[in-house]
CSV table of C-alpha atoms in Angstrom, one decimal:
chain,number,residue,atom,x,y,z
A,1,UNK,CA,0.0,0.1,0.0
A,2,UNK,CA,3.0,2.4,0.6
A,3,UNK,CA,3.5,2.9,-3.2
A,4,UNK,CA,0.2,4.8,-3.1
A,5,UNK,CA,2.0,7.6,-0.9
A,6,UNK,CA,4.1,10.5,-2.3
A,7,UNK,CA,7.3,9.6,-0.9
A,8,UNK,CA,8.7,12.8,0.3
A,9,UNK,CA,12.2,14.8,-0.7
A,10,UNK,CA,12.1,16.6,2.6
A,11,UNK,CA,13.0,13.6,4.8
A,12,UNK,CA,16.3,15.2,5.6
A,13,UNK,CA,14.5,18.1,7.3
A,14,UNK,CA,12.8,15.6,9.6
A,15,UNK,CA,14.1,16.0,13.2
A,16,UNK,CA,11.4,13.8,15.0
A,17,UNK,CA,10.9,10.1,15.1
A,18,UNK,CA,7.5,9.2,15.8
A,19,UNK,CA,6.1,5.8,15.9
A,20,UNK,CA,3.7,5.7,12.6
A,21,UNK,CA,2.1,2.5,14.2
A,22,UNK,CA,0.0,4.8,16.2
A,23,UNK,CA,-2.7,5.9,13.5
A,24,UNK,CA,-3.9,8.6,15.7
A,25,UNK,CA,-0.9,10.4,15.4
A,26,UNK,CA,-2.2,11.3,11.7
A,27,UNK,CA,-4.6,13.5,13.2
A,28,UNK,CA,-3.7,14.6,16.5
A,29,UNK,CA,-3.4,18.3,15.9
A,30,UNK,CA,-2.2,18.8,19.6
A,31,UNK,CA,1.2,17.4,18.8
A,32,UNK,CA,1.6,18.2,15.0
A,33,UNK,CA,0.6,20.5,12.6
A,34,UNK,CA,-0.1,19.5,8.8
A,35,UNK,CA,3.2,20.3,7.7
A,36,UNK,CA,4.7,18.1,10.7
A,37,UNK,CA,2.3,14.9,9.6
A,38,UNK,CA,3.6,14.9,6.5
A,39,UNK,CA,7.0,14.6,7.6
A,40,UNK,CA,6.2,12.0,10.0
A,41,UNK,CA,4.5,9.9,7.4
A,42,UNK,CA,7.4,10.1,4.9
A,43,UNK,CA,9.7,9.5,7.7
A,44,UNK,CA,8.3,6.2,8.7
A,45,UNK,CA,7.4,5.2,4.8
A,46,UNK,CA,11.5,5.7,4.2
A,47,UNK,CA,12.6,3.8,7.2
A,48,UNK,CA,9.9,1.1,7.3
A,49,UNK,CA,9.4,0.7,3.6
A,50,UNK,CA,7.7,-2.7,3.6
A,51,UNK,CA,5.3,-1.5,6.7
A,52,UNK,CA,1.7,-2.0,5.3
A,53,UNK,CA,-0.9,0.6,5.9
A,54,UNK,CA,-4.5,0.2,6.4
A,55,UNK,CA,-6.8,1.4,3.4
A,56,UNK,CA,-8.0,4.3,5.7
A,57,UNK,CA,-4.8,5.4,6.9
A,58,UNK,CA,-3.4,5.1,3.1
A,59,UNK,CA,-6.3,7.6,2.0
A,60,UNK,CA,-5.5,9.7,4.9
A,61,UNK,CA,-1.7,9.8,4.2
A,62,UNK,CA,-2.5,10.5,0.2
A,63,UNK,CA,-4.6,13.5,1.0
A,64,UNK,CA,-2.2,14.9,3.8
A,65,UNK,CA,1.1,14.8,1.3
A,66,UNK,CA,-0.8,16.1,-1.7
A,67,UNK,CA,-2.6,18.8,0.2
A,68,UNK,CA,0.5,20.3,1.1
A,69,UNK,CA,3.0,19.6,-1.7
A,70,UNK,CA,2.4,22.9,-3.4
A,71,UNK,CA,3.1,24.8,0.1
A,72,UNK,CA,6.0,23.3,0.7
A,73,UNK,CA,9.5,24.5,-0.9
A,74,UNK,CA,9.4,21.8,-3.7
A,75,UNK,CA,12.2,21.8,-6.2
A,76,UNK,CA,11.7,21.9,-10.0
A,77,UNK,CA,12.0,18.2,-10.4
A,78,UNK,CA,10.5,15.4,-8.3
A,79,UNK,CA,11.2,11.6,-8.5
A,80,UNK,CA,8.0,10.0,-8.1
A,81,UNK,CA,7.4,6.6,-9.7
A,82,UNK,CA,4.8,6.8,-12.5
A,83,UNK,CA,2.4,5.0,-10.5
A,84,UNK,CA,2.3,7.8,-8.1
A,85,UNK,CA,1.9,10.5,-10.5
A,86,UNK,CA,-1.3,12.6,-9.8
A,87,UNK,CA,-1.7,16.0,-12.0
A,88,UNK,CA,-3.4,18.7,-10.0
A,89,UNK,CA,-6.5,20.0,-12.1
A,90,UNK,CA,-7.8,22.6,-9.3
A,91,UNK,CA,-10.1,22.9,-6.6
A,92,UNK,CA,-13.8,21.9,-6.3
A,93,UNK,CA,-15.8,25.2,-6.2
A,94,UNK,CA,-17.9,24.3,-3.1
A,95,UNK,CA,-15.7,22.1,-0.8
A,96,UNK,CA,-12.4,23.6,-2.4
A,97,UNK,CA,-11.1,20.0,-2.4
A,98,UNK,CA,-8.3,19.0,-4.6
A,99,UNK,CA,-8.9,17.6,-7.8
A,100,UNK,CA,-6.5,15.3,-9.5
A,101,UNK,CA,-6.0,13.7,-12.9
A,102,UNK,CA,-4.9,10.2,-11.9
A,103,UNK,CA,-2.2,10.3,-14.7
A,104,UNK,CA,0.0,7.5,-13.6
A,105,UNK,CA,-2.6,5.0,-12.0
A,106,UNK,CA,-1.9,1.5,-13.3
A,107,UNK,CA,-5.9,1.2,-13.5
A,108,UNK,CA,-6.6,4.5,-15.9
A,109,UNK,CA,-7.9,3.3,-18.9
A,110,UNK,CA,-5.7,6.0,-20.9
A,111,UNK,CA,-3.9,9.0,-20.5
A,112,UNK,CA,-5.8,11.1,-23.2
A,113,UNK,CA,-7.4,14.2,-22.1
A,114,UNK,CA,-10.1,16.2,-23.9
A,115,UNK,CA,-10.2,19.8,-23.1
A,116,UNK,CA,-12.9,22.0,-24.7
A,117,UNK,CA,-14.5,25.3,-24.5
A,118,UNK,CA,-15.1,28.8,-26.6
A,119,UNK,CA,-11.8,31.1,-27.3
A,120,UNK,CA,-10.7,33.1,-24.2
A,121,UNK,CA,-11.8,30.8,-21.2
A,122,UNK,CA,-8.5,29.9,-20.2
A,123,UNK,CA,-7.7,26.5,-22.2
A,124,UNK,CA,-4.4,27.4,-23.0
A,125,UNK,CA,-3.4,28.6,-19.5
A,126,UNK,CA,-4.8,25.5,-18.3
A,127,UNK,CA,-2.7,23.2,-20.5
A,128,UNK,CA,0.4,25.3,-19.1
A,129,UNK,CA,-0.7,24.6,-15.9
A,130,UNK,CA,-0.4,20.9,-16.8
A,131,UNK,CA,2.7,21.0,-18.6
A,132,UNK,CA,4.4,22.4,-15.8
A,133,UNK,CA,3.2,19.6,-13.6
A,134,UNK,CA,4.3,16.8,-15.9
A,135,UNK,CA,7.8,18.8,-16.2
A,136,UNK,CA,8.1,18.5,-12.5
A,137,UNK,CA,7.6,14.7,-12.8
A,138,UNK,CA,10.5,14.7,-15.5
A,139,UNK,CA,8.0,13.7,-18.0
A,140,UNK,CA,8.6,15.3,-21.5
A,141,UNK,CA,5.9,16.7,-24.1
A,142,UNK,CA,5.5,17.7,-27.4
A,143,UNK,CA,3.1,20.4,-28.6
A,144,UNK,CA,1.8,21.5,-32.1
A,145,UNK,CA,1.4,24.7,-32.1
A,146,UNK,CA,-0.5,26.5,-35.3
A,147,UNK,CA,-2.5,29.1,-33.3
A,148,UNK,CA,0.7,31.0,-32.0
A,149,UNK,CA,-0.7,30.3,-28.3
A,150,UNK,CA,2.6,28.6,-27.4
A,151,UNK,CA,5.1,31.1,-28.9
A,152,UNK,CA,7.6,32.1,-26.4
A,153,UNK,CA,5.9,35.9,-26.6
A,154,UNK,CA,2.6,34.3,-25.6
A,155,UNK,CA,3.4,31.9,-22.8
A,156,UNK,CA,3.0,33.0,-19.1
A,157,UNK,CA,5.8,34.7,-17.6
A,158,UNK,CA,5.7,32.3,-14.4
A,159,UNK,CA,5.7,29.5,-16.8
A,160,UNK,CA,8.8,30.5,-18.8
A,161,UNK,CA,10.6,31.7,-15.6
A,162,UNK,CA,9.9,28.3,-14.1
A,163,UNK,CA,11.1,26.1,-16.7
A,164,UNK,CA,13.8,28.2,-18.1
A,165,UNK,CA,15.9,26.3,-21.1
A,166,UNK,CA,13.7,23.2,-20.7
A,167,UNK,CA,11.1,25.0,-23.3
A,168,UNK,CA,12.5,24.2,-26.9
A,169,UNK,CA,10.9,26.0,-29.9
A,170,UNK,CA,11.5,24.4,-33.0
A,171,UNK,CA,10.3,26.8,-35.8
A,172,UNK,CA,9.3,24.7,-38.9
A,173,UNK,CA,9.6,27.7,-41.5
A,174,UNK,CA,13.1,28.5,-40.1
A,175,UNK,CA,14.8,25.0,-41.0
A,176,UNK,CA,12.2,22.4,-42.0
A,177,UNK,CA,11.1,19.7,-39.9
A,178,UNK,CA,13.6,16.5,-40.1
A,179,UNK,CA,11.2,13.8,-41.7
A,180,UNK,CA,10.5,12.6,-44.8
A,181,UNK,CA,6.5,12.0,-45.5
A,182,UNK,CA,7.4,9.5,-48.1
A,183,UNK,CA,9.4,7.2,-45.8
A,184,UNK,CA,8.5,3.4,-45.6
A,185,UNK,CA,7.8,2.6,-42.0
A,186,UNK,CA,7.0,-0.6,-40.5
A,187,UNK,CA,3.5,-1.7,-40.0
A,188,UNK,CA,1.9,-4.1,-37.5
A,189,UNK,CA,0.7,-7.3,-38.8
A,190,UNK,CA,0.2,-8.9,-35.2
A,191,UNK,CA,1.8,-8.3,-32.0
A,192,UNK,CA,5.2,-8.3,-32.1
A,193,UNK,CA,5.1,-9.0,-35.9
A,194,UNK,CA,6.2,-6.1,-38.2
A,195,UNK,CA,6.7,-5.7,-42.1
A,196,UNK,CA,8.2,-2.9,-44.1
A,197,UNK,CA,5.3,-1.0,-45.8
A,198,UNK,CA,4.8,-1.3,-49.7
A,199,UNK,CA,4.7,1.7,-52.1
A,200,UNK,CA,0.9,1.4,-51.9
A,201,UNK,CA,0.9,2.1,-48.2
A,202,UNK,CA,2.8,5.1,-48.5
A,203,UNK,CA,0.7,6.3,-51.5
A,204,UNK,CA,-2.5,5.8,-49.3
A,205,UNK,CA,-1.1,7.6,-46.6
A,206,UNK,CA,-0.1,10.6,-48.6
A,207,UNK,CA,-3.6,10.5,-50.6
A,208,UNK,CA,-5.6,10.3,-47.2
A,209,UNK,CA,-3.7,13.5,-45.4
A,210,UNK,CA,-4.2,15.4,-48.3
A,211,UNK,CA,-7.9,14.4,-48.9
A,212,UNK,CA,-8.6,15.2,-45.0
A,213,UNK,CA,-6.9,18.5,-44.8
A,214,UNK,CA,-8.3,19.8,-48.1
A,215,UNK,CA,-12.1,19.2,-47.7
A,216,UNK,CA,-12.9,20.2,-51.0
A,217,UNK,CA,-10.7,17.8,-52.7
A,218,UNK,CA,-12.8,15.0,-54.7
A,219,UNK,CA,-11.8,11.2,-55.0
A,220,UNK,CA,-10.8,11.9,-58.7
A,221,UNK,CA,-8.1,14.6,-57.6
A,222,UNK,CA,-7.2,12.2,-54.4
A,223,UNK,CA,-6.6,9.4,-56.8
A,224,UNK,CA,-4.5,11.6,-58.8
A,225,UNK,CA,-2.1,12.1,-55.9
A,226,UNK,CA,-2.1,8.5,-55.3
A,227,UNK,CA,-1.0,7.5,-58.8
A,228,UNK,CA,1.6,10.5,-58.9
A,229,UNK,CA,3.0,9.1,-55.5
A,230,UNK,CA,3.4,5.7,-56.7
A,231,UNK,CA,5.1,6.6,-59.8
A,232,UNK,CA,7.4,8.8,-57.9
A,233,UNK,CA,8.3,6.0,-55.4
A,234,UNK,CA,9.0,3.8,-58.4
A,235,UNK,CA,11.2,6.2,-59.8
A,236,UNK,CA,12.9,7.8,-57.0
A,237,UNK,CA,12.6,5.2,-54.0
A,238,UNK,CA,13.8,6.6,-50.8
A,239,UNK,CA,14.7,10.1,-52.4
A,240,UNK,CA,11.2,10.9,-53.3
A,241,UNK,CA,9.9,14.3,-52.1
A,242,UNK,CA,7.1,16.8,-52.5
A,243,UNK,CA,9.0,18.4,-55.6
A,244,UNK,CA,8.8,15.2,-57.4
A,245,UNK,CA,5.4,14.8,-56.3
A,246,UNK,CA,4.8,17.8,-58.5
A,247,UNK,CA,6.9,16.7,-61.3
A,248,UNK,CA,4.6,13.6,-61.7
A,249,UNK,CA,1.5,15.8,-61.2
A,250,UNK,CA,2.6,17.5,-64.0
A,251,UNK,CA,3.5,14.9,-66.0
A,252,UNK,CA,-0.2,13.2,-65.6
A,253,UNK,CA,-1.6,15.9,-67.3
A,254,UNK,CA,-5.2,15.1,-66.6
A,255,UNK,CA,-7.8,17.8,-65.5
A,256,UNK,CA,-7.9,16.0,-62.0
A,257,UNK,CA,-4.0,15.8,-61.6
A,258,UNK,CA,-3.8,19.9,-62.4
A,259,UNK,CA,-6.6,20.6,-59.8
A,260,UNK,CA,-5.3,18.5,-57.0
A,261,UNK,CA,-1.9,20.4,-57.8
A,262,UNK,CA,-3.2,23.8,-57.7
A,263,UNK,CA,-4.5,22.8,-54.0
A,264,UNK,CA,-1.5,21.4,-53.0
A,265,UNK,CA,1.1,23.7,-54.3
A,266,UNK,CA,1.6,26.0,-51.5
A,267,UNK,CA,2.8,23.2,-49.5
A,268,UNK,CA,5.3,22.2,-52.2
A,269,UNK,CA,6.5,25.6,-52.6
A,270,UNK,CA,7.0,26.3,-48.7
A,271,UNK,CA,9.0,23.0,-48.6
A,272,UNK,CA,8.6,22.4,-44.9
A,273,UNK,CA,10.3,19.3,-44.4
A,274,UNK,CA,14.2,18.5,-44.2
A,275,UNK,CA,14.3,15.1,-46.3
A,276,UNK,CA,17.8,14.4,-45.9
A,277,UNK,CA,17.6,14.3,-42.0
A,278,UNK,CA,15.6,12.1,-39.5
A,279,UNK,CA,14.5,13.5,-36.2
A,280,UNK,CA,15.9,11.6,-33.4
A,281,UNK,CA,12.7,10.6,-31.5
A,282,UNK,CA,14.6,8.2,-29.1
A,283,UNK,CA,16.9,11.0,-28.2
A,284,UNK,CA,13.7,13.1,-27.5
A,285,UNK,CA,12.3,10.2,-25.3
A,286,UNK,CA,15.5,10.4,-23.1
A,287,UNK,CA,15.1,13.9,-22.3
A,288,UNK,CA,13.8,14.9,-18.8
A,289,UNK,CA,10.8,17.5,-18.1
A,290,UNK,CA,11.3,19.1,-22.0
A,291,UNK,CA,8.7,20.9,-23.5
A,292,UNK,CA,9.1,20.7,-27.3
A,293,UNK,CA,6.9,23.2,-29.1
A,294,UNK,CA,7.0,22.5,-33.1
A,295,UNK,CA,6.1,25.9,-34.0
A,296,UNK,CA,4.1,26.2,-37.3
A,297,UNK,CA,3.4,29.9,-37.6
A,298,UNK,CA,3.7,31.4,-40.7
A,299,UNK,CA,2.2,28.9,-42.8
A,300,UNK,CA,-1.4,28.9,-44.0
A,301,UNK,CA,-3.8,26.5,-42.2
A,302,UNK,CA,-3.7,24.0,-44.6
A,303,UNK,CA,-0.2,23.7,-44.7
A,304,UNK,CA,0.1,23.7,-40.8
A,305,UNK,CA,-2.0,20.7,-40.6
A,306,UNK,CA,-0.4,18.6,-43.1
A,307,UNK,CA,2.9,19.3,-41.3
A,308,UNK,CA,1.0,18.1,-38.3
A,309,UNK,CA,-0.4,14.8,-39.9
A,310,UNK,CA,2.9,13.8,-41.3
A,311,UNK,CA,4.8,14.2,-37.9
A,312,UNK,CA,2.2,12.3,-36.1
A,313,UNK,CA,2.3,9.5,-38.5
A,314,UNK,CA,6.2,9.6,-38.3
A,315,UNK,CA,5.8,9.8,-34.2
A,316,UNK,CA,3.3,6.9,-34.5
A,317,UNK,CA,5.4,4.6,-36.5
A,318,UNK,CA,8.4,5.2,-34.1
A,319,UNK,CA,6.2,4.4,-31.0
A,320,UNK,CA,5.1,1.5,-32.7
A,321,UNK,CA,8.4,-0.3,-32.2
A,322,UNK,CA,9.7,1.9,-29.5
A,323,UNK,CA,6.9,2.9,-27.5
A,324,UNK,CA,6.5,1.7,-24.0
A,325,UNK,CA,3.4,2.0,-21.8
A,326,UNK,CA,5.2,2.7,-18.5
A,327,UNK,CA,6.9,5.8,-20.2
A,328,UNK,CA,4.1,8.4,-21.2
A,329,UNK,CA,4.7,10.4,-24.2
A,330,UNK,CA,2.3,13.2,-24.1
A,331,UNK,CA,1.5,15.0,-27.4
A,332,UNK,CA,-0.6,18.3,-27.3
A,333,UNK,CA,-3.1,19.2,-30.2
A,334,UNK,CA,-4.6,22.5,-29.9
A,335,UNK,CA,-7.3,23.3,-32.3
A,336,UNK,CA,-7.9,19.6,-32.6
A,337,UNK,CA,-11.4,19.9,-34.4
A,338,UNK,CA,-9.2,20.9,-37.5
A,339,UNK,CA,-7.2,17.5,-37.4
A,340,UNK,CA,-8.2,14.2,-39.1
A,341,UNK,CA,-9.9,11.6,-36.5
A,342,UNK,CA,-11.4,9.2,-38.8
A,343,UNK,CA,-10.6,5.5,-38.7
A,344,UNK,CA,-7.6,5.6,-40.5
A,345,UNK,CA,-5.9,8.6,-39.0
A,346,UNK,CA,-2.9,8.9,-36.7
A,347,UNK,CA,-5.0,10.6,-34.3
A,348,UNK,CA,-7.9,7.7,-34.0
A,349,UNK,CA,-5.1,5.2,-33.7
A,350,UNK,CA,-3.4,7.2,-31.0
A,351,UNK,CA,-6.9,7.6,-29.3
A,352,UNK,CA,-7.7,3.7,-29.5
A,353,UNK,CA,-4.6,1.8,-29.5
A,354,UNK,CA,-1.9,4.2,-28.1
A,355,UNK,CA,-1.9,3.3,-24.6
A,356,UNK,CA,0.0,0.3,-25.3
A,357,UNK,CA,2.9,2.5,-26.6
A,358,UNK,CA,2.8,5.0,-24.0
A,359,UNK,CA,0.7,7.6,-26.1
A,360,UNK,CA,-0.8,10.3,-23.8
A,361,UNK,CA,-3.0,12.4,-26.3
A,362,UNK,CA,-4.3,16.0,-25.3
A,363,UNK,CA,-7.0,17.3,-27.5
A,364,UNK,CA,-8.0,20.8,-27.1
A,365,UNK,CA,-10.7,22.3,-29.2
A,366,UNK,CA,-13.2,25.0,-29.3
A,367,UNK,CA,-16.2,23.2,-30.3
A,368,UNK,CA,-17.0,19.6,-31.3
A,369,UNK,CA,-20.1,19.8,-33.7
A,370,UNK,CA,-19.9,21.1,-37.1
A,371,UNK,CA,-16.3,20.0,-38.3
A,372,UNK,CA,-16.3,16.7,-36.6
A,373,UNK,CA,-18.6,13.8,-37.4
A,374,UNK,CA,-20.2,11.7,-34.7
A,375,UNK,CA,-17.6,8.9,-35.0
A,376,UNK,CA,-14.7,11.1,-34.6
A,377,UNK,CA,-16.5,13.0,-31.6
A,378,UNK,CA,-17.1,9.4,-29.9
A,379,UNK,CA,-13.4,8.8,-30.3
A,380,UNK,CA,-12.6,12.1,-28.5
A,381,UNK,CA,-15.0,11.4,-25.9
A,382,UNK,CA,-13.2,8.0,-25.2
A,383,UNK,CA,-10.5,10.1,-23.5
A,384,UNK,CA,-10.3,9.1,-19.7
A,385,UNK,CA,-10.1,12.7,-18.5
A,386,UNK,CA,-12.5,15.4,-19.8
A,387,UNK,CA,-12.5,18.9,-19.3
A,388,UNK,CA,-15.3,21.1,-20.1
A,389,UNK,CA,-14.6,25.0,-20.2
A,390,UNK,CA,-17.5,27.4,-21.0
A,391,UNK,CA,-18.8,26.2,-24.6
A,392,UNK,CA,-20.4,28.2,-27.5
A,393,UNK,CA,-24.2,28.4,-26.8
A,394,UNK,CA,-24.7,26.0,-29.6
A,395,UNK,CA,-22.9,23.1,-27.7
A,396,UNK,CA,-24.3,23.5,-24.3
A,397,UNK,CA,-27.2,20.9,-24.7
A,398,UNK,CA,-24.7,18.4,-26.2
A,399,UNK,CA,-22.2,18.7,-23.6
A,400,UNK,CA,-24.6,18.4,-21.0
A,401,UNK,CA,-25.7,15.3,-22.7
A,402,UNK,CA,-22.2,13.7,-22.1
A,403,UNK,CA,-22.4,14.4,-18.3
A,404,UNK,CA,-25.8,12.8,-17.6
A,405,UNK,CA,-28.1,10.5,-19.3
A,406,UNK,CA,-30.7,11.7,-17.0
A,407,UNK,CA,-33.1,14.4,-18.3
A,408,UNK,CA,-33.3,16.5,-15.3
A,409,UNK,CA,-29.7,16.4,-14.5
A,410,UNK,CA,-29.1,17.5,-18.0
A,411,UNK,CA,-30.9,20.5,-17.6
A,412,UNK,CA,-28.8,21.2,-14.4
A,413,UNK,CA,-25.6,20.6,-16.1
A,414,UNK,CA,-26.9,22.9,-19.0
A,415,UNK,CA,-27.2,25.7,-16.7
A,416,UNK,CA,-24.0,25.2,-15.1
A,417,UNK,CA,-22.1,24.9,-18.4
A,418,UNK,CA,-23.6,28.6,-19.3
A,419,UNK,CA,-22.8,30.1,-15.8
A,420,UNK,CA,-18.9,28.9,-15.9
A,421,UNK,CA,-16.8,31.9,-15.3
A,422,UNK,CA,-13.0,32.0,-16.7
A,423,UNK,CA,-10.6,29.7,-15.2
A,424,UNK,CA,-13.7,27.4,-14.2
A,425,UNK,CA,-14.5,24.2,-15.8
A,426,UNK,CA,-16.4,20.9,-15.3
A,427,UNK,CA,-14.1,18.1,-15.0
A,428,UNK,CA,-15.1,14.2,-15.5
A,429,UNK,CA,-12.9,11.3,-15.0
A,430,UNK,CA,-12.0,8.6,-12.5
A,431,UNK,CA,-11.1,9.5,-9.1
A,432,UNK,CA,-8.9,7.7,-6.5
A,433,UNK,CA,-11.0,5.7,-4.0
A,434,UNK,CA,-10.0,5.4,-0.2
A,435,UNK,CA,-8.9,1.8,-1.1
A,436,UNK,CA,-6.4,3.0,-3.4
A,437,UNK,CA,-8.4,1.9,-6.6
A,438,UNK,CA,-9.9,4.2,-9.4
A,439,UNK,CA,-13.7,4.6,-9.0
A,440,UNK,CA,-16.1,6.3,-11.4
A,441,UNK,CA,-16.3,9.8,-10.6
A,442,UNK,CA,-19.1,12.3,-10.6
A,443,UNK,CA,-18.6,15.5,-12.6
A,444,UNK,CA,-17.8,18.6,-10.6
A,445,UNK,CA,-17.2,22.3,-11.0
A,446,UNK,CA,-13.6,23.3,-10.3
A,447,UNK,CA,-11.6,26.4,-10.2
A,448,UNK,CA,-8.3,25.9,-12.1
A,449,UNK,CA,-5.2,26.1,-9.8
A,450,UNK,CA,-3.1,28.9,-11.0
A,451,UNK,CA,0.6,28.8,-11.8
A,452,UNK,CA,1.6,30.8,-9.1
A,453,UNK,CA,-0.1,28.5,-6.4
A,454,UNK,CA,1.6,25.6,-8.1
A,455,UNK,CA,5.0,27.0,-8.3
A,456,UNK,CA,5.3,28.5,-4.8
């Protein structure tokens, strides 16, 4: 049971030795204040690691250690094992009880999170709060920023000051991202059984990405891209690139090829990839507490989305053979409603199969309806942790239906959603029970804990 209790880095400060077998010492305010209690708990846990605490005592210990961890002089980096990592979301409005995302709990279905809400309600600030918490636990993350929300000039001063050089900005328009979208990857045939992709696999991926991003692209235009990719791969092999794709579409000469080329030419002209290099994802995984921002400012939206989709495919294929469910790989996708979440997309694979490879998908969106179809929305709703900020008026009833199946309660949630203030949200996800197991949680309204309160 002791594995469920945070081990303190403050053990060296403990001067008293108290017999923890007397469980009354946890709550004896005459002898110890709450700060003393934490030291007593952790002193005993450090000295008697095999000591088994009762369920009730463990729950008390968890509450004590976590309620105080933000008020103590905590250094930037913690050493908690994965199963003990709890990400503070905020405080329940009425009770002021701290609410956590049980990020490392082995019973958590997945480490995906869905964050919705209209513009200006605090989503980006909230994401920075969670990223800071992960960095303190030495977990690195990657952000795809095509809204400029994570540029250094837009990040909160406290966030930048606290993390310093652990925030890495990669400006794609300055140097091109080192991947080749036409590279043949390994595909999973069965568990532990892989086979190199064929030309047709690569051509289908190129076709599907372009078709998903350019909504007006018809089947014949998409097929022209498929044919051009196949011919290019046959001619140029591993040297295939976007320029050769342009050459093949021009050589095709059909009206469909010409129309397709007119749509994708801005991408080809921008040339956002460094084909001669390959990004070292393994080295990225080894970094501790780094926030890596793929900065896509300076490109038109379609180019930003295509670059994001191709990098996600490259990442997916890397994690397919190198991922580890015990080593979280958080990927933050802002304005996720613009991405492809259809069954064959990298996003869908992350949501449905990603847990066993360590994926932790963070999907932030202003709205769910409109650009996404029902199956895409359902996949996003499969995220184990959901956070609803104040939504557009047109989505209030839909989100209320996600919070309760009961008609009366749905109406109550609709009213609560409509009255949320900035920095407030409704969270829905599993909670930690007194016995250390995860339990089905009831949605609750919380105030987001500020960066300042997390840092002090």
